CSV table of C-alpha atoms in Angstrom, one decimal:
chain,number,residue,atom,x,y,z
E,285,MET,CA,-134.3,-47.5,59.6
E,286,ILE,CA,-131.0,-46.6,58.1
E,287,LYS,CA,-131.0,-46.7,54.3
E,288,SER,CA,-130.1,-50.4,53.5
E,289,HIS,CA,-131.0,-51.3,57.1
E,290,THR,CA,-133.7,-53.6,55.7
E,291,SER,CA,-131.2,-56.2,56.8
E,292,LEU,CA,-128.2,-58.1,55.6
E,293,ARG,CA,-128.9,-60.4,58.5
E,294,PRO,CA,-131.2,-63.5,58.0
E,295,ARG,CA,-134.7,-62.9,59.3
E,296,ASN,CA,-134.4,-65.3,62.2
E,297,GLY,CA,-131.7,-63.0,63.7
E,298,GLN,CA,-128.9,-65.6,63.2
E,299,ARG,CA,-125.4,-64.1,63.1
E,300,ILE,CA,-124.0,-64.0,59.6
E,301,GLU,CA,-121.0,-66.0,60.8
E,302,ASP,CA,-123.4,-68.9,61.8
E,303,THR,CA,-125.2,-68.7,58.4
E,304,ILE,CA,-121.9,-69.0,56.6
E,305,MET,CA,-120.9,-71.9,58.8
E,306,ASP,CA,-124.1,-73.7,58.0
E,307,LEU,CA,-123.7,-73.2,54.3
E,308,LEU,CA,-120.1,-74.4,54.4
E,309,GLU,CA,-121.2,-77.6,56.1
E,310,GLU,CA,-123.6,-78.2,53.3
E,311,ASP,CA,-120.7,-78.0,50.8
E,312,PRO,CA,-117.3,-77.5,52.5
E,313,TYR,CA,-115.3,-77.6,49.3
E,314,ASN,CA,-117.0,-75.0,47.1
E,315,GLU,CA,-116.5,-71.5,48.5
E,316,GLU,CA,-117.5,-69.8,45.3
E,317,LEU,CA,-120.9,-71.6,45.4
E,318,LEU,CA,-121.2,-70.3,48.9
E,319,ILE,CA,-120.8,-66.7,47.7
E,320,GLN,CA,-123.5,-67.3,45.0
E,321,LYS,CA,-125.9,-68.8,47.6
E,322,LEU,CA,-125.4,-65.8,49.9
E,323,GLN,CA,-125.9,-63.3,47.1
E,324,LYS,CA,-128.9,-65.1,45.7
E,325,ASN,CA,-130.8,-66.5,48.7
E,326,GLN,CA,-129.8,-64.6,51.8
E,327,PHE,CA,-128.9,-61.1,50.9
E,328,GLN,CA,-130.3,-60.1,47.6
E,329,ASN,CA,-129.4,-56.7,46.2
E,330,LYS,CA,-126.9,-56.0,48.9
E,331,ASP,CA,-123.3,-54.7,48.8
E,332,HIS,CA,-121.3,-57.8,47.8
E,333,SER,CA,-118.2,-56.5,49.5
E,334,GLN,CA,-119.8,-57.0,52.9
E,335,ILE,CA,-120.4,-60.7,52.0
E,336,TYR,CA,-116.8,-61.2,50.9
E,337,SER,CA,-115.5,-59.6,54.0
E,338,ALA,CA,-117.8,-61.8,56.2
E,339,VAL,CA,-116.7,-65.0,54.5
E,340,LEU,CA,-113.0,-64.1,54.7
E,341,LYS,CA,-113.5,-63.4,58.4
E,342,VAL,CA,-115.0,-66.9,59.0
E,343,LEU,CA,-112.3,-68.6,57.0
E,344,THR,CA,-109.3,-66.7,58.4
E,345,SER,CA,-110.4,-64.8,61.5
E,346,LEU,CA,-108.9,-61.7,59.9
E,347,ASP,CA,-110.8,-58.4,59.8
E,348,ILE,CA,-110.7,-57.6,56.1
E,349,PRO,CA,-112.0,-54.1,55.3
E,350,GLU,CA,-115.1,-54.3,53.1
E,351,SER,CA,-113.4,-52.0,50.6
E,352,ASP,CA,-110.5,-54.5,50.1
E,353,SER,CA,-112.4,-57.8,50.4
E,354,LYS,CA,-113.5,-58.3,46.8
E,355,GLU,CA,-110.0,-57.5,45.5
E,356,ILE,CA,-108.4,-60.0,48.0
E,357,TRP,CA,-111.0,-62.6,47.0
E,358,ASP,CA,-110.1,-62.3,43.3
E,359,GLU,CA,-106.4,-62.4,44.1
E,360,VAL,CA,-106.9,-65.6,46.1
E,361,LEU,CA,-108.7,-67.1,43.1
E,362,GLU,CA,-105.9,-66.0,40.8
E,363,ASN,CA,-103.4,-67.6,43.2
E,364,ARG,CA,-105.4,-70.9,43.2
E,365,ASP,CA,-105.2,-71.0,39.4
E,366,LYS,CA,-101.5,-70.4,39.5
E,367,LEU,CA,-100.9,-73.1,42.1
E,368,SER,CA,-103.1,-75.6,40.2
E,369,ASN,CA,-101.1,-75.0,37.0
E,370,CYS,CA,-97.8,-75.4,38.8
E,371,LEU,CA,-98.8,-78.7,40.6
E,372,LYS,CA,-100.7,-80.0,37.6
E,373,ARG,CA,-103.7,-80.9,39.8
E,374,PRO,CA,-106.6,-79.0,41.3
E,375,VAL,CA,-105.8,-76.9,44.4
E,376,GLY,CA,-108.5,-76.0,46.9
E,377,PHE,CA,-109.6,-72.5,47.6
E,378,ARG,CA,-108.5,-72.7,51.3
E,379,VAL,CA,-105.0,-74.0,50.4
E,380,ALA,CA,-104.7,-71.0,48.0
E,381,LEU,CA,-106.0,-68.7,50.7
E,382,LEU,CA,-103.5,-69.9,53.2
E,383,ASP,CA,-100.6,-69.6,50.7
E,384,TYR,CA,-101.8,-66.1,49.8
E,385,PHE,CA,-101.9,-64.8,53.4
E,386,ILE,CA,-98.6,-66.4,54.4
E,387,ASN,CA,-96.5,-65.8,51.3
E,388,GLN,CA,-98.0,-62.8,49.5
E,389,ASN,CA,-100.2,-60.7,51.8
E,390,HIS,CA,-98.3,-61.7,55.0
E,391,LYS,CA,-101.3,-61.3,57.2
E,392,ILE,CA,-100.8,-64.7,58.8
E,393,LYS,CA,-97.3,-65.6,60.2
E,394,ASN,CA,-97.8,-68.7,62.3
E,395,PRO,CA,-101.0,-70.6,61.3
E,396,LYS,CA,-102.6,-73.6,63.0
E,397,ILE,CA,-104.9,-76.1,61.3
E,398,ILE,CA,-108.2,-76.7,63.2
E,399,GLU,CA,-111.7,-77.9,62.3
E,400,LEU,CA,-113.8,-74.8,61.5
E,401,ARG,CA,-116.8,-75.7,63.6
E,402,LEU,CA,-114.6,-76.5,66.6
E,403,PHE,CA,-112.9,-73.1,66.3
E,404,ALA,CA,-116.2,-71.3,66.0
E,405,GLU,CA,-117.6,-73.0,69.1
E,406,THR,CA,-114.5,-72.1,71.1
E,407,GLU,CA,-114.6,-68.6,69.8
E,408,LYS,CA,-118.3,-68.3,71.0
E,409,LEU,CA,-117.3,-69.3,74.5
E,410,ILE,CA,-114.8,-66.4,74.6
E,411,LEU,CA,-116.7,-63.7,72.6
E,412,VAL,CA,-120.5,-64.5,72.8
E,413,ASP,CA,-122.8,-64.0,75.7
E,414,GLU,CA,-124.3,-67.4,76.7
E,415,LEU,CA,-127.8,-66.1,77.6
E,416,THR,CA,-128.5,-63.7,74.7
E,417,ARG,CA,-126.2,-65.1,72.0
E,418,LEU,CA,-125.0,-61.6,71.3
E,419,TYR,CA,-121.4,-60.6,71.5
E,420,ASN,CA,-120.0,-59.9,74.9
E,421,ARG,CA,-118.2,-56.8,76.3
E,422,ARG,CA,-114.8,-58.2,75.4
E,423,HIS,CA,-115.8,-58.3,71.7
E,424,PHE,CA,-117.5,-54.9,72.0
E,425,GLU,CA,-114.4,-53.2,73.1
E,426,THR,CA,-112.3,-54.8,70.4
E,427,ALA,CA,-114.9,-54.1,67.7
E,428,LEU,CA,-115.4,-50.5,68.6
E,429,VAL,CA,-111.7,-49.8,68.3
E,430,ARG,CA,-111.5,-51.6,65.0
E,431,GLU,CA,-114.6,-49.8,63.5
E,432,PHE,CA,-113.3,-46.4,64.7
E,433,LYS,CA,-110.0,-47.0,63.0
E,434,GLN,CA,-111.7,-48.0,59.8
E,435,SER,CA,-114.0,-44.9,60.0
E,436,THR,CA,-111.0,-42.6,60.5
E,437,ARG,CA,-109.0,-44.2,57.7
E,438,TYR,CA,-111.8,-44.0,55.1
E,439,ASN,CA,-113.4,-40.8,56.4
E,440,GLN,CA,-116.7,-42.6,57.2
E,441,ASN,CA,-119.4,-42.1,59.8
E,442,LEU,CA,-119.7,-44.3,62.8
E,443,SER,CA,-122.5,-44.3,65.5
E,444,LEU,CA,-122.8,-46.0,68.8
E,445,LEU,CA,-126.0,-46.7,70.7
E,446,VAL,CA,-126.0,-47.8,74.3
E,447,ILE,CA,-129.4,-49.1,75.6
E,448,ASP,CA,-130.8,-50.2,78.9
E,449,ILE,CA,-134.0,-52.0,79.8
E,450,ASP,CA,-136.2,-49.7,81.8
E,451,ASP,CA,-137.1,-50.8,85.4
E,452,PHE,CA,-135.4,-54.2,84.9
E,453,LYS,CA,-134.7,-54.6,88.7
E,454,LYS,CA,-138.4,-54.2,89.2
E,455,ILE,CA,-139.1,-56.9,86.7
E,456,ASN,CA,-136.7,-59.3,88.5
E,457,ASP,CA,-138.1,-58.4,91.9
E,458,THR,CA,-141.7,-58.8,90.8
E,459,TYR,CA,-141.6,-61.8,88.4
E,460,GLY,CA,-138.3,-63.5,89.3
E,461,HIS,CA,-135.0,-63.9,87.6
E,462,VAL,CA,-136.3,-66.6,85.2
E,463,MET,CA,-138.6,-64.1,83.7
E,464,GLY,CA,-135.9,-61.5,83.8
E,465,ASP,CA,-133.7,-63.8,81.7
E,466,GLU,CA,-136.5,-64.4,79.3
E,467,ILE,CA,-137.0,-60.6,78.8
E,468,LEU,CA,-133.2,-60.3,78.2
E,469,LYS,CA,-133.4,-63.0,75.5
E,470,GLN,CA,-136.4,-61.4,73.8
E,471,VAL,CA,-134.8,-57.9,73.8
E,472,ALA,CA,-131.6,-59.5,72.3
E,473,ASN,CA,-133.7,-61.2,69.6
E,474,LYS,CA,-135.4,-57.9,68.7
E,475,ILE,CA,-131.9,-56.3,68.5
E,476,ALA,CA,-130.5,-59.1,66.3
E,477,THR,CA,-133.4,-59.1,63.9
E,478,SER,CA,-133.3,-55.3,63.5
E,479,LEU,CA,-129.7,-55.0,62.3
E,480,ARG,CA,-127.7,-55.1,59.1
E,481,MET,CA,-125.0,-57.7,58.7
E,482,GLU,CA,-122.3,-55.0,59.3
E,483,ASP,CA,-123.8,-53.8,62.6
E,484,THR,CA,-122.4,-55.2,65.8
E,485,ALA,CA,-124.7,-56.0,68.8
E,486,CYS,CA,-123.3,-56.8,72.2
E,487,ARG,CA,-124.6,-57.4,75.7
E,488,ILE,CA,-122.1,-55.4,77.8
E,489,GLY,CA,-123.4,-56.1,81.2
E,490,GLY,CA,-126.6,-56.8,83.1
E,491,GLU,CA,-129.5,-55.3,81.2
E,492,GLU,CA,-127.3,-53.0,79.1
E,493,PHE,CA,-126.6,-53.5,75.4
E,494,ALA,CA,-124.5,-51.7,72.8
E,495,ILE,CA,-124.9,-51.5,69.0
E,496,ILE,CA,-122.2,-50.3,66.7
E,497,PHE,CA,-123.5,-48.8,63.4
E,498,PRO,CA,-120.7,-48.5,60.9
E,499,GLN,CA,-121.1,-46.0,58.0
E,500,SER,CA,-124.1,-44.4,59.8
E,501,ASN,CA,-124.4,-40.7,60.7
E,502,GLU,CA,-126.4,-39.4,63.6
E,503,SER,CA,-129.7,-39.0,61.9
E,504,GLN,CA,-129.5,-42.4,60.2
E,505,ALA,CA,-128.6,-44.2,63.5
E,506,LEU,CA,-131.3,-42.3,65.3
E,507,ILE,CA,-134.0,-43.6,62.9
E,508,ALA,CA,-132.6,-47.2,63.4
E,509,SER,CA,-132.6,-46.7,67.1
E,510,GLU,CA,-136.2,-45.5,67.3
E,511,LYS,CA,-137.3,-48.5,65.2
E,512,LEU,CA,-135.6,-50.7,67.7
E,513,LEU,CA,-137.5,-49.0,70.6
E,514,GLU,CA,-140.7,-49.7,68.7
E,515,ALA,CA,-139.8,-53.3,68.2
E,516,CYS,CA,-139.0,-53.8,71.9
E,517,ARG,CA,-142.3,-52.3,72.9
E,518,THR,CA,-144.1,-55.3,71.4
E,519,ILE,CA,-142.6,-57.4,74.2
E,520,GLN,CA,-145.3,-57.7,76.9
E,521,ILE,CA,-145.1,-58.6,80.5
E,522,SER,CA,-148.5,-58.8,82.4
E,523,GLY,CA,-150.0,-56.9,79.5
E,524,LYS,CA,-147.6,-54.0,79.7
E,525,PRO,CA,-144.9,-53.2,77.1
E,526,VAL,CA,-141.2,-53.6,77.9
E,527,THR,CA,-139.4,-50.3,77.2
E,528,ILE,CA,-135.8,-49.4,76.8
E,529,SER,CA,-133.8,-46.1,77.0
E,530,GLY,CA,-130.8,-45.3,74.9
E,531,GLY,CA,-128.0,-42.9,74.4
E,532,LEU,CA,-126.5,-42.3,70.9
E,533,VAL,CA,-123.3,-40.6,69.8
E,534,SER,CA,-121.8,-40.3,66.3
E,535,PHE,CA,-118.4,-39.8,64.8
E,536,PRO,CA,-117.3,-37.3,63.6
E,537,GLU,CA,-120.3,-35.1,64.5
E,538,LYS,CA,-120.1,-35.3,68.3
E,539,VAL,CA,-116.9,-37.3,69.1
E,540,LYS,CA,-113.4,-37.2,67.9
E,541,GLN,CA,-111.6,-39.9,69.9
E,542,CYS,CA,-112.5,-43.6,70.2
E,543,GLU,CA,-112.1,-43.7,74.0
E,544,ASP,CA,-114.9,-41.0,74.3
E,545,MET,CA,-117.5,-42.9,72.3
E,546,TYR,CA,-118.8,-45.2,75.1
E,547,ASP,CA,-118.5,-42.4,77.7
E,548,PHE,CA,-120.6,-40.0,75.7
E,549,ALA,CA,-123.2,-42.5,74.7
E,550,ASP,CA,-123.5,-43.5,78.4
E,551,ARG,CA,-124.0,-39.9,79.4
E,552,ALA,CA,-126.8,-39.6,76.9
E,553,LEU,CA,-128.3,-42.8,78.2
E,554,TYR,CA,-128.3,-41.3,81.7
E,555,THR,CA,-130.1,-38.3,80.4
E,556,ALA,CA,-132.7,-40.5,78.7
E,557,LYS,CA,-133.3,-42.4,82.0
E,558,ASP,CA,-133.3,-39.3,84.0
E,559,SER,CA,-135.8,-37.4,81.9
E,560,GLY,CA,-138.6,-40.0,81.6
E,561,LYS,CA,-137.1,-43.2,80.1
E,562,ASN,CA,-138.6,-45.0,77.1
E,563,GLN,CA,-136.6,-42.8,74.6
E,564,ILE,CA,-133.4,-42.2,72.8
E,565,VAL,CA,-131.3,-39.2,73.6
E,566,VAL,CA,-128.6,-38.0,71.3
E,567,PHE,CA,-125.4,-36.8,73.0
E,568,SER,CA,-124.8,-33.1,72.7
E,569,ASN,CA,-121.5,-31.2,73.1
E,570,GLU,CA,-123.4,-28.2,74.5
E,571,LYS,CA,-123.2,-28.2,78.3
E,572,ARG,CA,-126.7,-26.9,78.6
E,573,SER,CA,-128.1,-29.9,76.8
E,574,SER,CA,-127.7,-32.0,79.9
E,575,LEU,CA,-128.5,-29.5,82.6
E,576,ARG,CA,-130.7,-31.0,85.3
E,577,PHE,CA,-131.6,-29.4,88.6
E,578,GLU,CA,-134.2,-29.4,91.3
E,579,ALA,CA,-136.7,-26.7,90.6
E,580,ASN,CA,-140.1,-26.0,92.1
E,581,LEU,CA,-141.5,-24.1,89.2
E,582,GLU,CA,-145.2,-23.5,88.7
E,583,LEU,CA,-146.4,-25.7,85.9
E,584,PHE,CA,-149.6,-25.0,83.9
E,585,CYS,CA,-150.8,-27.8,81.6
E,586,VAL,CA,-153.3,-26.5,79.0
E,587,LEU,CA,-155.8,-29.3,78.2
E,588,PRO,CA,-158.7,-29.1,75.8
E,589,ASN,CA,-161.3,-28.6,78.5
E,590,ARG,CA,-159.3,-27.2,81.4
E,591,THR,CA,-155.9,-26.0,82.7
E,592,ILE,CA,-154.3,-27.9,85.5
E,593,ARG,CA,-151.6,-26.6,87.9
E,594,SER,CA,-148.7,-28.4,89.4
E,595,ILE,CA,-145.2,-27.9,90.7
E,596,SER,CA,-142.1,-29.3,89.0
E,597,LYS,CA,-139.8,-31.6,90.9
E,598,ASN,CA,-136.8,-31.4,88.6
E,599,ILE,CA,-136.2,-30.1,85.0
E,600,SER,CA,-133.6,-30.5,82.2
E,601,ILE,CA,-133.3,-29.4,78.7
E,602,THR,CA,-134.9,-32.6,77.6
E,603,GLY,CA,-137.8,-33.1,80.0
E,604,ILE,CA,-139.5,-32.4,83.3
E,605,ALA,CA,-140.8,-34.4,86.3
E,606,PHE,CA,-143.8,-33.4,88.3
E,607,GLU,CA,-146.8,-34.8,90.3
E,608,THR,CA,-150.4,-34.3,89.5
E,609,GLU,CA,-153.9,-35.7,90.5
E,610,ASP,CA,-154.9,-35.8,86.8
E,611,ASP,CA,-154.6,-39.0,84.9
E,612,LEU,CA,-152.7,-37.5,81.9
E,613,LEU,CA,-152.5,-39.5,78.6
E,614,VAL,CA,-149.1,-40.9,77.7
E,615,ASN,CA,-147.6,-39.6,74.4
E,616,GLU,CA,-150.3,-37.0,73.9
E,617,PRO,CA,-148.9,-33.5,73.2
E,618,ILE,CA,-149.7,-30.9,75.9
E,619,GLN,CA,-149.1,-27.2,75.8
E,620,VAL,CA,-147.4,-26.0,79.1
E,621,LEU,CA,-146.2,-22.8,80.8
E,622,LEU,CA,-143.5,-22.9,83.4
E,623,ARG,CA,-143.1,-19.9,85.7
E,624,GLU,CA,-140.3,-19.2,88.3
E,625,SER,CA,-141.8,-17.1,91.1
E,626,ASP,CA,-138.7,-15.2,92.1
E,627,SER,CA,-137.2,-14.3,88.8
E,628,LYS,CA,-140.6,-14.2,86.9
E,629,HIS,CA,-139.1,-16.3,84.1
E,630,GLU,CA,-141.7,-17.9,82.0
E,631,ILE,CA,-141.1,-20.7,79.6
E,632,SER,CA,-143.6,-21.9,77.0
E,633,ALA,CA,-143.3,-25.3,75.5
E,634,LYS,CA,-145.0,-28.5,74.5
E,635,ILE,CA,-144.5,-31.8,76.3
E,636,LYS,CA,-145.5,-35.4,76.0
E,637,VAL,CA,-145.8,-37.8,79.0
E,638,VAL,CA,-143.5,-40.7,78.6
E,639,ARG,CA,-143.7,-42.1,82.2
E,640,LYS,CA,-146.7,-42.2,84.6
E,641,GLN,CA,-146.7,-44.0,87.9
E,642,LYS,CA,-149.4,-43.9,90.6
E,643,ILE,CA,-147.9,-43.1,93.9
E,644,ASP,CA,-151.0,-43.1,96.1
E,645,GLU,CA,-154.8,-43.1,95.7
E,646,LYS,CA,-154.9,-39.6,94.3
E,647,ASN,CA,-151.5,-38.7,92.8
E,648,TYR,CA,-149.4,-39.7,89.8
E,649,SER,CA,-145.6,-39.2,89.4
E,650,VAL,CA,-145.1,-38.0,85.8
E,651,GLY,CA,-142.0,-37.8,83.6
E,652,ALA,CA,-142.5,-35.8,80.4
E,653,GLU,CA,-140.3,-35.0,77.4
E,654,PHE,CA,-140.1,-31.6,75.7
E,655,ILE,CA,-141.2,-32.0,72.1
E,656,ASP,CA,-141.2,-28.3,71.2
E,657,LEU,CA,-138.7,-26.1,73.1
E,658,SER,CA,-137.5,-23.0,71.2
E,659,ASN,CA,-134.0,-21.6,71.4
E,660,GLU,CA,-135.3,-18.7,73.4
E,661,SER,CA,-136.9,-21.1,75.9
E,662,GLN,CA,-133.6,-23.1,76.1
E,663,ASN,CA,-131.7,-19.9,76.9
E,664,LYS,CA,-134.2,-19.1,79.6
E,665,LEU,CA,-133.8,-22.6,81.0
E,666,ALA,CA,-130.0,-22.2,81.1
E,667,ASP,CA,-130.5,-18.9,82.9
E,668,LEU,CA,-132.8,-20.7,85.5
E,669,TYR,CA,-130.1,-23.4,85.9
E,670,SER,CA,-127.5,-20.7,86.7
E,671,LEU,CA,-129.9,-19.1,89.2
E,672,HIS,CA,-130.8,-22.4,91.0
E,673,GLN,CA,-127.1,-23.5,91.0
E,674,PHE,CA,-126.3,-20.2,92.8
E,675,LYS,CA,-129.2,-20.7,95.3
E,676,ALA,CA,-128.9,-24.4,95.9
E,677,LYS,CA,-126.3,-25.8,98.2
E,678,SER,CA,-125.9,-29.0,96.2
E,679,PRO,CA,-127.4,-29.2,92.7
E,680,ILE,CA,-128.2,-32.6,91.3
E,681,GLY,CA,-126.1,-32.5,88.2
E,682,VAL,CA,-124.1,-30.4,85.8
E,683,GLY,CA,-123.5,-30.7,82.1
E,684,SER,CA,-121.2,-32.8,80.1
């Protein structure tokens, strides 16, 4: 996972906001002791600024940048001491906090007093998905804009992962919607227990989820995403693992505007689904990275004891689909040769089978991912795309 991804989130997957609420209920008048408990028992050896930011969020509903949170906390403590000296009696932290944000920092203009737990429950109804207990799409859209602004302001990395449960309609049709809901909850739990406190996980619709990774570049977020795929594969239904596909995009490597982040991640998700499922695909700015077209190429799979021949159904820069009578092993590397009969183009590569489905008594439908495709082979593939686009009346798809 991402360095420091070992988790600022409690092991049971509980949201940090709920953990803070529980600790506040134990001792509602000692916020400094709350900080000590969080640092000592919940999130040892973690960046304390993240804890201060989270506690201030719970107490004020303000999004305080982590870089500013400790300084603001200390200023509130100083304000509390000043108020106590002026009034000649102890002043509570929250009274000092309210005075600070109204009269000094001016972040709050028109406050309303409300019981914290009541506000939190009301907020959950608005921002939290009832089934999975993750944030909903409304919160996702707000959080993505906020994190993008923060990343731009402080010149930090930001990554977005959009994931989708593979063959979820089939799960609902085969096992019923009750089982489908159970799978959604289990996947949500795997997501929650895999994240850091500063990550934001949301259910954005149906079987689709999004995870925002602040301060994470493409390679770091990809490692975290692959770990999440592994965790979800431990979920079983009728003895078979549940799999997910995902699309990943990162700022500033591949995207420059906030409004493009979800669109680009969704495009990468489509490529992941389209080239075999059960994988994470990183969005690429290169058009050829998402080329996909129908192509009846000769396919030779070189196995240890024989070579089998097939015909490709469609092909992209990330994978290939074909049918075969041979029961190929999933995730085993296979050396292949692709040959286009008219142009005599030959492409040598390695693949691994990521999807295999029996379509009749003899044949399997196979989706495979390229695991070794040289730049030369990629160029040949782009040339083949151009050729087939010219020959075909209606190609399946074009690049980004």
